[in-house]
Coordinates of C-alpha atoms in Angstrom, one line a residue:
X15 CA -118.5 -159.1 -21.4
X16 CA -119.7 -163.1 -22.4
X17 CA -119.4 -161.6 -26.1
X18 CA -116.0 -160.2 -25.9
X19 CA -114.9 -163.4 -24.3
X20 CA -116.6 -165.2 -27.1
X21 CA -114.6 -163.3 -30.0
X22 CA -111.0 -163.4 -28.3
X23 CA -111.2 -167.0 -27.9
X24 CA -112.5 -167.6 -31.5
X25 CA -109.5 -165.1 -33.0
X26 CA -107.4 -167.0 -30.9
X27 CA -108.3 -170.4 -32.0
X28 CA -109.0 -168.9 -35.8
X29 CA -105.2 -167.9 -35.3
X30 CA -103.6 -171.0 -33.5
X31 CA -105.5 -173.0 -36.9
X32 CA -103.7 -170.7 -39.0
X33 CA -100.6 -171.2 -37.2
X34 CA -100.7 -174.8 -38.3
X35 CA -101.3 -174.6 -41.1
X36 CA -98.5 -172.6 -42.2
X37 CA -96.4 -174.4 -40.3
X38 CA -97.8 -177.6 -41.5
X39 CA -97.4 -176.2 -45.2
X40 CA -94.4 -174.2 -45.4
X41 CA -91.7 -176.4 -45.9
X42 CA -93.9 -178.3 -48.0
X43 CA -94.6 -175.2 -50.4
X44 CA -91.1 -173.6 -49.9
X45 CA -89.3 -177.2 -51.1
X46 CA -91.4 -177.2 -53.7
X47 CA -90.9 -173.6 -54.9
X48 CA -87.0 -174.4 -54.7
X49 CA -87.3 -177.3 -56.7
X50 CA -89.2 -175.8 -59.5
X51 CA -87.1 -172.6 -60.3
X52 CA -84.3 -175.5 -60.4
X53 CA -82.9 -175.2 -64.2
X54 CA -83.6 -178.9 -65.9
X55 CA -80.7 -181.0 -66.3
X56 CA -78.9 -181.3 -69.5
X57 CA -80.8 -183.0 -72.6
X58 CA -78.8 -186.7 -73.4
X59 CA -77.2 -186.8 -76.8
X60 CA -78.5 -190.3 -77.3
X61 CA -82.0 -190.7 -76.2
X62 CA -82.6 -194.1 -77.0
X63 CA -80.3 -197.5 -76.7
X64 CA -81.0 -201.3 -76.7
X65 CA -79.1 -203.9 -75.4
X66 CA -79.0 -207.7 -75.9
X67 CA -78.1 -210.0 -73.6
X68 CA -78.2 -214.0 -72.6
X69 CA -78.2 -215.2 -69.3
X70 CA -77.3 -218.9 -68.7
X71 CA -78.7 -220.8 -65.4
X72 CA -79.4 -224.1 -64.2
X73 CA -82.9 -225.1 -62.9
X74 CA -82.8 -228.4 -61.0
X75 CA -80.4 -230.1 -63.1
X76 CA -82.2 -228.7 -66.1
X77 CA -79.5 -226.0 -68.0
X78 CA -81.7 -222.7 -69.4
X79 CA -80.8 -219.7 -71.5
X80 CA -82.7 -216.1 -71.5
X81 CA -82.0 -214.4 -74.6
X82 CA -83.7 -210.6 -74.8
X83 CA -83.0 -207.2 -75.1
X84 CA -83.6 -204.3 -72.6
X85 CA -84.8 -201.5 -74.5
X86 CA -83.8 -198.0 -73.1
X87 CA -85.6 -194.7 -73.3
X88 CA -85.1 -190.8 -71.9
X89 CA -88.6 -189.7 -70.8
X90 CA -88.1 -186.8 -69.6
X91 CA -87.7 -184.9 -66.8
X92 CA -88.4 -185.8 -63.2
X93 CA -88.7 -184.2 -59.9
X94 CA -88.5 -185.3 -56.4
X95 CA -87.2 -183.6 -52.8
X96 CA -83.9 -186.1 -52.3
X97 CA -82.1 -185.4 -55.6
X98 CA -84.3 -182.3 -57.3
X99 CA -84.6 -182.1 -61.1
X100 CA -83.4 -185.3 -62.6
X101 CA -83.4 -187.1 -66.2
X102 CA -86.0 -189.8 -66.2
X103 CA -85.5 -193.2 -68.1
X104 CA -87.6 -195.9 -68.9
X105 CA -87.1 -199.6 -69.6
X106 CA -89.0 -202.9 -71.3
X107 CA -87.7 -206.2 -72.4
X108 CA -88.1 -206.8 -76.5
X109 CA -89.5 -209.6 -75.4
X110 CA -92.7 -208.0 -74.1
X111 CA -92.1 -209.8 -70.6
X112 CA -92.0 -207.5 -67.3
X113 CA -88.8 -209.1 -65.7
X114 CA -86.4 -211.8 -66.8
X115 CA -87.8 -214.3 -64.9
X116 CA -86.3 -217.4 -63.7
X117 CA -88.8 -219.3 -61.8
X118 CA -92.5 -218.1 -60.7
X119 CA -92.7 -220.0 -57.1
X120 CA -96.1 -219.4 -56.4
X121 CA -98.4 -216.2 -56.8
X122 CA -96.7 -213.9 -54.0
X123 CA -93.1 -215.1 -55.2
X124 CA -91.0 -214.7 -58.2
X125 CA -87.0 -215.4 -59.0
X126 CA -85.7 -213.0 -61.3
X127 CA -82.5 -211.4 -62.2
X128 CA -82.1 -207.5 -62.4
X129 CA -80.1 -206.8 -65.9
X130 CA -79.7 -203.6 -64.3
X131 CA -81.0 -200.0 -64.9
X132 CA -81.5 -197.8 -67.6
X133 CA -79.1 -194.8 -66.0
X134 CA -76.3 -197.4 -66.4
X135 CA -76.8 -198.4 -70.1
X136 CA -77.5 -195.1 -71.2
X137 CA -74.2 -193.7 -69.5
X138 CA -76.1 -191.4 -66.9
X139 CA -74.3 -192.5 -64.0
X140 CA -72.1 -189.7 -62.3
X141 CA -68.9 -190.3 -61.4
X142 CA -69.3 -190.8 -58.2
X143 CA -71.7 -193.8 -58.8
X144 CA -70.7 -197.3 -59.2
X145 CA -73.2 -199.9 -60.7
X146 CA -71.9 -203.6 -60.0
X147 CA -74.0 -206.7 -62.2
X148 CA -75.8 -208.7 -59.1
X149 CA -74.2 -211.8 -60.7
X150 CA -74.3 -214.3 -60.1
X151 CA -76.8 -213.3 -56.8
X152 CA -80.6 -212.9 -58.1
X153 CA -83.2 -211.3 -56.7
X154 CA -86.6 -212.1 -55.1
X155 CA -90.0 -210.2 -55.6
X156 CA -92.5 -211.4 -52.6
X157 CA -96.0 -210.0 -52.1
X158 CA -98.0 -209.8 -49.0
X159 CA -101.2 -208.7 -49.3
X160 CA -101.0 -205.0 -50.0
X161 CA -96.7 -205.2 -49.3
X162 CA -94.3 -206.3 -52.0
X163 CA -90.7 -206.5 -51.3
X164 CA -88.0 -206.8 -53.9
X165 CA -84.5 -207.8 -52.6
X166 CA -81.8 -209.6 -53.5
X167 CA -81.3 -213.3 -53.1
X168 CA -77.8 -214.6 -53.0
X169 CA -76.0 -217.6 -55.0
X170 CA -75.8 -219.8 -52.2
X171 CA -79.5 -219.1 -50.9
X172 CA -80.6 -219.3 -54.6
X173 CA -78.9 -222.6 -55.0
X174 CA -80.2 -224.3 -51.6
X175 CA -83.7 -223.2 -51.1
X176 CA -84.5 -223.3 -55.3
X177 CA -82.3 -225.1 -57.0
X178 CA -81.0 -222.5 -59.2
X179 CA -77.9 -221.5 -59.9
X180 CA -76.6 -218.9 -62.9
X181 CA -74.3 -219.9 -64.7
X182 CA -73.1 -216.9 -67.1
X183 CA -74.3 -213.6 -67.8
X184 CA -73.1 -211.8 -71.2
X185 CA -74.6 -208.6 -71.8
X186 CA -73.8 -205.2 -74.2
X187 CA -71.4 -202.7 -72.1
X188 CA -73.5 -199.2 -72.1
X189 CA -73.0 -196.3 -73.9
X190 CA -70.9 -193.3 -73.8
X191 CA -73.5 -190.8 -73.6
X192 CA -72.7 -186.9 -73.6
X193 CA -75.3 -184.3 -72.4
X194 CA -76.1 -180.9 -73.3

């Protein structure tokens, strides 16, 4: 009698581990079926653009000027569960610098300003998705041990607490880009 009791509860607990685990698993495995027999987006006509561009500020009573080009890319196809199947892009400076900076505070805190992204030079944008220069608002990079936060920093903040303030920002329009 011990024995029997002995084997129900283990199939019962073997079962109850199983239930998790499908349950734990399913929506993983079943989002990621859904997303894979997704068709890939359309291949971009023009795969590669660069853009020049000169941003003008003033640094404690000291005017500056950024000249650079942002380099755009396609690389690709990407996946991820909030938008599917997706054209990937990348983006560098020719200037082999990270981020157009405009002052490094101290070693947790940067000042840059955003030129903006890759989908937006290369014409990838829907239509129903509006990109807006941060200008003449920059944006701050912070890091806290293992937390960074990027966010945007506005002119009047930029100009009181660093004494920055931009001045101009001329930049190449982006590209009519067609997709098949």
């Amino acid at each position: 009698m011990k024995r029997k009791l002995v084997s129900i509860v283990g199939f019962f607990t073997l079962l109850l581990a199983i239930s998790i685990i499908i349950y734990s698993v399913w929506p993983w495995l079943f989002l990621y079926i859904g997303v894979k027999t997704q068709p890939n987006p359309p291949h971009p006509a023009i795969t590669y653009g660069e853009f020049p561009f000169r941003l003008e500020y003033e640094i404690n009573g000291r005017r500056m000027v950024i000249n650079d080009t942002l380099i755009c890319e396609y690389d690709g196809v990407g996946v991820d569960e909030g938008q599917g199947k997706y054209r990937k892009w990348k983006q560098r400076l020719a200037s082999g610098k990270e981020r157009v900076t405009l002052l490094k505070v101290d070693d947790t805190t940067e000042i840059y300003y955003n030129p903006g992204s890759p989908r937006y030079y290369m014409g990838d944008l829907s239509e129903s998705v509006y990109f807006k220069h941060n200008f003449p608002d920059a944006s701050i990079i912070k890091k806290d041990g293992r937390f960074t936060t990027d966010s945007v920093i506005r002119a009047d903040l930029l100009q009181k607490e660093y004494n920055i303030r931009l001045i101009r920002w001329d930049y190449t329009q982006p590209i009519k880009n067609s997709f098949s």
